[in-house]
Short mmCIF file of C-alpha atoms in Angstrom, two decimals:
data_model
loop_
_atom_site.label_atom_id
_atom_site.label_comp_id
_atom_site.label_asym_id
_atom_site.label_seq_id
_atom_site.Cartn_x
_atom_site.Cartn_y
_atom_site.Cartn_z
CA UNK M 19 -60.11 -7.58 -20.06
CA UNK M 20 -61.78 -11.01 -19.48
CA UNK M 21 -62.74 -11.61 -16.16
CA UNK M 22 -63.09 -14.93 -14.67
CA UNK M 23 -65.04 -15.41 -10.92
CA UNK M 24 -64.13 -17.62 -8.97
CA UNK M 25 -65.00 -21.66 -8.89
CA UNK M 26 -66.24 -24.00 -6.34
CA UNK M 27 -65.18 -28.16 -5.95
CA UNK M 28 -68.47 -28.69 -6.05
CA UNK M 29 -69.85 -27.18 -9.42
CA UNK M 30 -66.61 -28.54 -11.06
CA UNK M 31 -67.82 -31.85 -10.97
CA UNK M 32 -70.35 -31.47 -13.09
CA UNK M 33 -69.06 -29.16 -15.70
CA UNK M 34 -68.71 -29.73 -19.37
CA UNK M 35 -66.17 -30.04 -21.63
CA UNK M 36 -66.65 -26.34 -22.92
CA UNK M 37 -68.00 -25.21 -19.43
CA UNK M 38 -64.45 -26.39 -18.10
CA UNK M 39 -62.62 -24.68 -20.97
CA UNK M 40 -64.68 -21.51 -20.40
CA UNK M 41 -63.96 -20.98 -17.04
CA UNK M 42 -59.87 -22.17 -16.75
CA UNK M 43 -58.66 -22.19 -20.29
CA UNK M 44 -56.97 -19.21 -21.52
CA UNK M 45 -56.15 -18.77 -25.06
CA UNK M 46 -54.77 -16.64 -27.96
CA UNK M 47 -52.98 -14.75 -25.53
CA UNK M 48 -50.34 -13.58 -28.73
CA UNK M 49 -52.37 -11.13 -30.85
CA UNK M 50 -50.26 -8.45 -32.94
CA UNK M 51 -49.69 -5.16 -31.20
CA UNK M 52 -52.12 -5.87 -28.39
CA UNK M 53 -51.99 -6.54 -24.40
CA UNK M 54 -54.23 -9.46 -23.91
CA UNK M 55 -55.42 -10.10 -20.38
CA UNK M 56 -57.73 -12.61 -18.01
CA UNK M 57 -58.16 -11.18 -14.21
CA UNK M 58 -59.08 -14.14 -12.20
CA UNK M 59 -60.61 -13.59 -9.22
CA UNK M 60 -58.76 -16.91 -7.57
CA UNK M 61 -56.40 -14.95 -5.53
CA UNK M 62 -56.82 -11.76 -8.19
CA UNK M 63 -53.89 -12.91 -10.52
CA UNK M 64 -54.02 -11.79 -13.72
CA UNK M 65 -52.22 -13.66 -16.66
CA UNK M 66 -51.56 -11.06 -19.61
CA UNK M 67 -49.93 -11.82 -23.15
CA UNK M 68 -48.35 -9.33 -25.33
CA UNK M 69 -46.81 -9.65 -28.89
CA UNK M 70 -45.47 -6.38 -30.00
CA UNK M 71 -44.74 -6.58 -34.01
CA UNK M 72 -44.96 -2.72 -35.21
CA UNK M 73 -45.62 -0.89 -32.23
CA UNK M 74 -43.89 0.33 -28.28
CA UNK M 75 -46.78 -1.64 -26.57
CA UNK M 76 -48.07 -0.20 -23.08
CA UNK M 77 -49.24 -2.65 -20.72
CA UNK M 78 -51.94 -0.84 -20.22
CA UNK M 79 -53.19 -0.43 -23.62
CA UNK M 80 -55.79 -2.89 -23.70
CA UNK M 81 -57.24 -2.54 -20.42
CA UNK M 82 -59.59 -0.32 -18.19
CA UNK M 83 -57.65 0.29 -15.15
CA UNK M 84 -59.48 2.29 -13.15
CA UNK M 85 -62.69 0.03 -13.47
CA UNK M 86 -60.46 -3.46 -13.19
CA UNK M 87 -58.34 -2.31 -10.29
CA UNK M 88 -59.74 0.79 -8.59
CA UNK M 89 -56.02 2.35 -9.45
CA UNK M 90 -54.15 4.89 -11.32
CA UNK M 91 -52.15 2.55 -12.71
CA UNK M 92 -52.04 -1.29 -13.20
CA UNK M 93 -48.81 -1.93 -11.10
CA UNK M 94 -50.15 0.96 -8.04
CA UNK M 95 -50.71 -2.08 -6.13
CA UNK M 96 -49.25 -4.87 -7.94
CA UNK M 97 -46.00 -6.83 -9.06
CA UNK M 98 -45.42 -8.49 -11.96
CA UNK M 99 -43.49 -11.12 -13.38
CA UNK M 100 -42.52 -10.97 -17.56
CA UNK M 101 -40.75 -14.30 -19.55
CA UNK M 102 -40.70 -13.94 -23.17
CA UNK M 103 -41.43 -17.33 -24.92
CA UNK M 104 -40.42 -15.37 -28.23
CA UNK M 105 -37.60 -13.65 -30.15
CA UNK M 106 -35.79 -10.89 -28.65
CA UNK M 107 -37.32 -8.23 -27.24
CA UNK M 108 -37.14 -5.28 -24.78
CA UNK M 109 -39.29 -4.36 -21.75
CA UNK M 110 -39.11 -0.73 -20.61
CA UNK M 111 -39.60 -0.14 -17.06
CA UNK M 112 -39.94 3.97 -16.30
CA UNK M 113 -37.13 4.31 -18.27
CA UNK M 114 -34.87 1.58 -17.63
CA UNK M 115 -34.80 -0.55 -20.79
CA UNK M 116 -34.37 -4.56 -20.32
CA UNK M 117 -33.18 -6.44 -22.97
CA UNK M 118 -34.81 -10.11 -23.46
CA UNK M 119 -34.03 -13.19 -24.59
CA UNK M 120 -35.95 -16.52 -25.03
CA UNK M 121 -36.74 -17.70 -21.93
CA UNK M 122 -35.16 -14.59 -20.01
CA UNK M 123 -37.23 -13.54 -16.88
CA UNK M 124 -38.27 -10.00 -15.49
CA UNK M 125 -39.66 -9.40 -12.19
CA UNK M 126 -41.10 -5.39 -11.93
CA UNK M 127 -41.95 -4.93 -8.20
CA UNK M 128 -45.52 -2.43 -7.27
CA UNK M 129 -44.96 0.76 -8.18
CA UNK M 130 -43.45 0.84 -11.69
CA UNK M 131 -45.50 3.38 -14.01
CA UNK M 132 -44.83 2.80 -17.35
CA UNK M 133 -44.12 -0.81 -18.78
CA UNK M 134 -43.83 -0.83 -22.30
CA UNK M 135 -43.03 -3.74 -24.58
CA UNK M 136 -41.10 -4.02 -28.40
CA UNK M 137 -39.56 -6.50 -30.95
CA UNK M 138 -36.05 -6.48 -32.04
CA UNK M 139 -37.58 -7.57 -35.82
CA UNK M 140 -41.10 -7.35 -36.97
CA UNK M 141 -40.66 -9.96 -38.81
CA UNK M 142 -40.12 -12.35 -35.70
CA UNK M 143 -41.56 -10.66 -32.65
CA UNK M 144 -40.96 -11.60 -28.55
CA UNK M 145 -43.83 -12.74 -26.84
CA UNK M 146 -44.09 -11.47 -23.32
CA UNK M 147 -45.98 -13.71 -21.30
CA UNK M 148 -46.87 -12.70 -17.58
CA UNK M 149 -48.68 -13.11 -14.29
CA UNK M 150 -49.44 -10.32 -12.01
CA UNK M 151 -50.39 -10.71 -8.53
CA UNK M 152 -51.06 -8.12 -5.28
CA UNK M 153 -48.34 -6.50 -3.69
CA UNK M 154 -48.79 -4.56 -0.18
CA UNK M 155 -44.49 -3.52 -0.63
CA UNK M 156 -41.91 -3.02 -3.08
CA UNK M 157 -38.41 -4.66 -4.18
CA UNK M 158 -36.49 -4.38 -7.06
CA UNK M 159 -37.08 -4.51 -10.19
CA UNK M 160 -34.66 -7.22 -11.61
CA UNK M 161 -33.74 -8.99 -15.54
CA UNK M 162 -32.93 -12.95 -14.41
CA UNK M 163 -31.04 -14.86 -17.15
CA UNK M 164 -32.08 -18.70 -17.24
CA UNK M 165 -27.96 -18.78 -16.11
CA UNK M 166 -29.43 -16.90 -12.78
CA UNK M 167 -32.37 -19.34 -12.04
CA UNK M 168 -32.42 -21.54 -9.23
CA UNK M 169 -32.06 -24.84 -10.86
CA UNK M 170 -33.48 -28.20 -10.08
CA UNK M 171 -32.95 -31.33 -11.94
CA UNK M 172 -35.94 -34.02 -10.89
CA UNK M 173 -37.72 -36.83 -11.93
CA UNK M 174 -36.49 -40.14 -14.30
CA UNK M 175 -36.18 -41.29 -18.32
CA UNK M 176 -37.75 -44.53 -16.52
CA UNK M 177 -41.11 -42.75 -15.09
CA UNK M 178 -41.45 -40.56 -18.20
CA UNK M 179 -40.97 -37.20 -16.26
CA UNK M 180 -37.36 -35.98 -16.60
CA UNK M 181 -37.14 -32.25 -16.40
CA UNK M 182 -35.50 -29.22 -15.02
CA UNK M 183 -37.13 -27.07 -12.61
CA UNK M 184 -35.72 -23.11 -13.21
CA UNK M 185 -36.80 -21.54 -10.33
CA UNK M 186 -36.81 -17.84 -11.32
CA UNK M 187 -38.87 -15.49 -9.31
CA UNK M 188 -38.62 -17.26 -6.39
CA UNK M 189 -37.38 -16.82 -2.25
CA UNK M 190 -34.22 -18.29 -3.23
CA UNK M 191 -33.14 -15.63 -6.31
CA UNK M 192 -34.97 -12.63 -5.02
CA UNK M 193 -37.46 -11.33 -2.71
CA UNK M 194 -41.12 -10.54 -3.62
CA UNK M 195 -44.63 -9.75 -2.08
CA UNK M 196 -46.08 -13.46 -3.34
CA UNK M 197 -45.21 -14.21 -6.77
CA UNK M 198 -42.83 -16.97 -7.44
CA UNK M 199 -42.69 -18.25 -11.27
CA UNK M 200 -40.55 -20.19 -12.91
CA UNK M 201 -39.84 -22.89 -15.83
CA UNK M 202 -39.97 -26.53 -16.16
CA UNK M 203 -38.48 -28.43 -19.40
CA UNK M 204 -39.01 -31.88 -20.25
CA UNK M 205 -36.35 -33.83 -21.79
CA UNK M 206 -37.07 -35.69 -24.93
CA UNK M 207 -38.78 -38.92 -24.29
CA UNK M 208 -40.52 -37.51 -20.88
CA UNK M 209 -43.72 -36.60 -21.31
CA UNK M 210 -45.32 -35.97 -17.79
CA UNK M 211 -45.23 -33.09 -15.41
CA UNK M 212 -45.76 -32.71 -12.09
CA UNK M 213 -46.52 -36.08 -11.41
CA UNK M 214 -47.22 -37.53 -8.12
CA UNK M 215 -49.20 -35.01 -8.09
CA UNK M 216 -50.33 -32.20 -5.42
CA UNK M 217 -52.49 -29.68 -4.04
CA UNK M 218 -51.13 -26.31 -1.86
CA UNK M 219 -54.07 -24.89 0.11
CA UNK M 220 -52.43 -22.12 0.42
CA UNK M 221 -51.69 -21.27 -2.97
CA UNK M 222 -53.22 -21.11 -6.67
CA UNK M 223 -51.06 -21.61 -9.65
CA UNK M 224 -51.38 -20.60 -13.74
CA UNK M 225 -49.51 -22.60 -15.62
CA UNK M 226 -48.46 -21.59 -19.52
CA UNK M 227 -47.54 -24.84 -21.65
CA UNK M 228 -45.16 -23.62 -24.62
CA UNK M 229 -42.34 -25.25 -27.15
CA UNK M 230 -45.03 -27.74 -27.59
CA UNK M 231 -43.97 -29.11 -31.54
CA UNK M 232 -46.86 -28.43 -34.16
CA UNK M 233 -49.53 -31.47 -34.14
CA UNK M 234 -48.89 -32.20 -30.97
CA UNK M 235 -51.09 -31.27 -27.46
CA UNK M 236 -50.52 -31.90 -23.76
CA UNK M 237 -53.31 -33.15 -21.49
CA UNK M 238 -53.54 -31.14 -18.80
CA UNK M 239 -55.12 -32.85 -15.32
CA UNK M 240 -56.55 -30.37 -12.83
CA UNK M 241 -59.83 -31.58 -10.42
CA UNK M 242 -59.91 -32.56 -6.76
CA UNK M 243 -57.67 -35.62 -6.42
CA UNK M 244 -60.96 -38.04 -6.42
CA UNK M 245 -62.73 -36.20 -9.12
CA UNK M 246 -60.10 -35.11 -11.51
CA UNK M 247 -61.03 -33.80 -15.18
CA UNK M 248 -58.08 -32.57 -18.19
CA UNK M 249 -58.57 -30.00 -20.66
CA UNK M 250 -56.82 -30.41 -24.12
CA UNK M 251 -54.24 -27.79 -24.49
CA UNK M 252 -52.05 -26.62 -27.52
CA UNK M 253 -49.48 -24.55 -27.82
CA UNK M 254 -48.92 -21.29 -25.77
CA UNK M 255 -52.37 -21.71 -24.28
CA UNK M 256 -52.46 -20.86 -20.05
CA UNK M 257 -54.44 -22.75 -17.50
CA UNK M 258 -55.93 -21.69 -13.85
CA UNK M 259 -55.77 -23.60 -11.61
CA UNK M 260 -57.40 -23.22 -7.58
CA UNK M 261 -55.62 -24.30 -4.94
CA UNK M 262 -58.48 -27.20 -4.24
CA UNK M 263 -57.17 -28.38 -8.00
CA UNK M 264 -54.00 -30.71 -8.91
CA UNK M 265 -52.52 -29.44 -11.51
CA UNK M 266 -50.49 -31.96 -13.72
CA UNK M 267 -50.39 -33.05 -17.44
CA UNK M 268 -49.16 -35.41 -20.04
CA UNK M 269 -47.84 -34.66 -23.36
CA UNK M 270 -48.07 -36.42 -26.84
CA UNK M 271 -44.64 -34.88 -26.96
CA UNK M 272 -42.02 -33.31 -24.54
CA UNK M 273 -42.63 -29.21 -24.02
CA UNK M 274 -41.88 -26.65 -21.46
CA UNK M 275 -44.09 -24.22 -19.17
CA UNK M 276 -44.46 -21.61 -16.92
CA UNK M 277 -45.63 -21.95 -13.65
CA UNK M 278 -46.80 -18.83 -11.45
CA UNK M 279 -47.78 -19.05 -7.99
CA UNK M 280 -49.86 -16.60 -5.54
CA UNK M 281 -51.42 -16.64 -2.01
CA UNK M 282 -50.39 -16.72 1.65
CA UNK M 283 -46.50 -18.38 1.47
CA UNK M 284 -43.72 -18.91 -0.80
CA UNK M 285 -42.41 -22.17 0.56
CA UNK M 286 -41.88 -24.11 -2.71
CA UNK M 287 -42.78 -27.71 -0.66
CA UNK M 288 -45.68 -26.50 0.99
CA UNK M 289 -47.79 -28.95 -1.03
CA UNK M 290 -50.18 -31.92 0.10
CA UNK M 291 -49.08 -34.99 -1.80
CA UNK M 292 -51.46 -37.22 -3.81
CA UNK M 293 -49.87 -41.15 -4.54
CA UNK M 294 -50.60 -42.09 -7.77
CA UNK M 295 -52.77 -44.75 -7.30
CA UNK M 296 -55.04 -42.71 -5.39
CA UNK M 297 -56.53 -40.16 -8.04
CA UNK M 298 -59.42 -40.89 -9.77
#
């Protein structure tokens, strides 16, 4: 497990190109057979990628437990939430088998034991891409269809930025400890995401950039709003980002991602707005 400490405002502004990468970028998260995982120590979320080809993948597989979390198990004191970005696949839940789809979502409240992971086809495997944060209670575990999402149509052809917000593990579809993620798409022809941009003091997000098409890249912004900074991403590559940090981006082509929110609320406009023409 890669483990990533916490940064300050401060240092930021005077990081490097492969200092910045180092300590927010997280990549080749897809690796055959294998549970690939980055514990951040920004509100303790870990983002974990798994693509089962041959194998019934544990979670756990790849990963000291007892040393990382000072638990039995990874999900003792944790939820979870699971999209796969990949062919069909199943996740199995202590015996309770979920059946996935692209872009199907699965939340698996603290608690849950086992969690293991497996392709339909070898040939063309899922890819189960999550974010785990800490739980003090449990829900339900729950499968949420794209059809089930929360659904919020924003932004313009005009400003560049139309897109569908799919709210998924969120107040609004069901309840959780602190996670909410969800999906954004970008139309064809729209190239920017969450733009104005924002900060929530209250709250760190990950965001997972994904359906990006082949020679193309998205320009992810993150900083403080007067000292901002982007890191070059490609295709199913993840990104931390503090809650001190905007987190925005601009494509050289339309794509989707993940977003994946912890800390003290769930209130989707808790945010501190940034015009425009005021970041540097």
């Amino acid at each position: 497990m890669d483990i990533r400490y916490s940064a300050n405002q401060r240092d930021f502004k005077r990081y490097t190109t492969e200092e910045l990468r180092n300590e927010f970028l997280i990549r080749n998260l897809y690796q055959p057979d294998k549970v690939v995982s980055v514990y951040s120590h920004v509100d303790r979320m870990v983002t974990l990628g798994c693509m089962p080809v041959r194998e019934t993948v544990p979670i756990e597989k790849d990963m000291d437990v007892w040393h990382c979390f000072g638990t039995e198990f990874f999900l003792e004191r944790r939820e979870i939430g699971i999209f796969n970005i990949g062919n069909p696949g199943s996740v199995t839940v202590d015996g309770t088998a979920y059946h996935m789809e692209n872009k199907d979502c699965l939340y698996v409240t603290r608690g849950a034991k086992e969690v293991l992971f497996s392709s339909d086809d070898a040939d063309s495997p899922a890819k189960f891409y999550m974010v785990s944060a800490p739980a003090h209670c449990s829900y339900e575990t729950r499968l949420i269809k794209i059809t089930d999402a929360a659904k919020r149509p924003l932004g313009s052809a005009e400003a560049s930025n139309k897109r569908v917000i799919y709210q998924f593990i969120h107040p609004s579809v069901l309840p959780t400890c602190q996670l909410s993620m969800g999906l954004t798409a970008l139309e064809p022809g729209s190239v920017w995401n969450t733009m104005p941009a924002h900060t929530h003091e209250r709250r760190m997000e990950v965001y997972t950039y994904f359906d990006i098409p082949e020679g193309n890249v998205v320009f992810h912004m993150m900083g403080e709003p007067q000292e901002t900074r982007h890191i070059v991403m490609q295709n199913e590559e993840a990104v931390i980002n503090p809650s001190w940090s905007i987190h925005a981006g601009a494509g050289t082509s339309n794509y989707t991602f993940i977003w994946a929110m912890g800390g003290e609320n769930q209130a989707f406009d808790d945010m501190d707005n940034i015009a425009i023409t005021d970041l540097r």
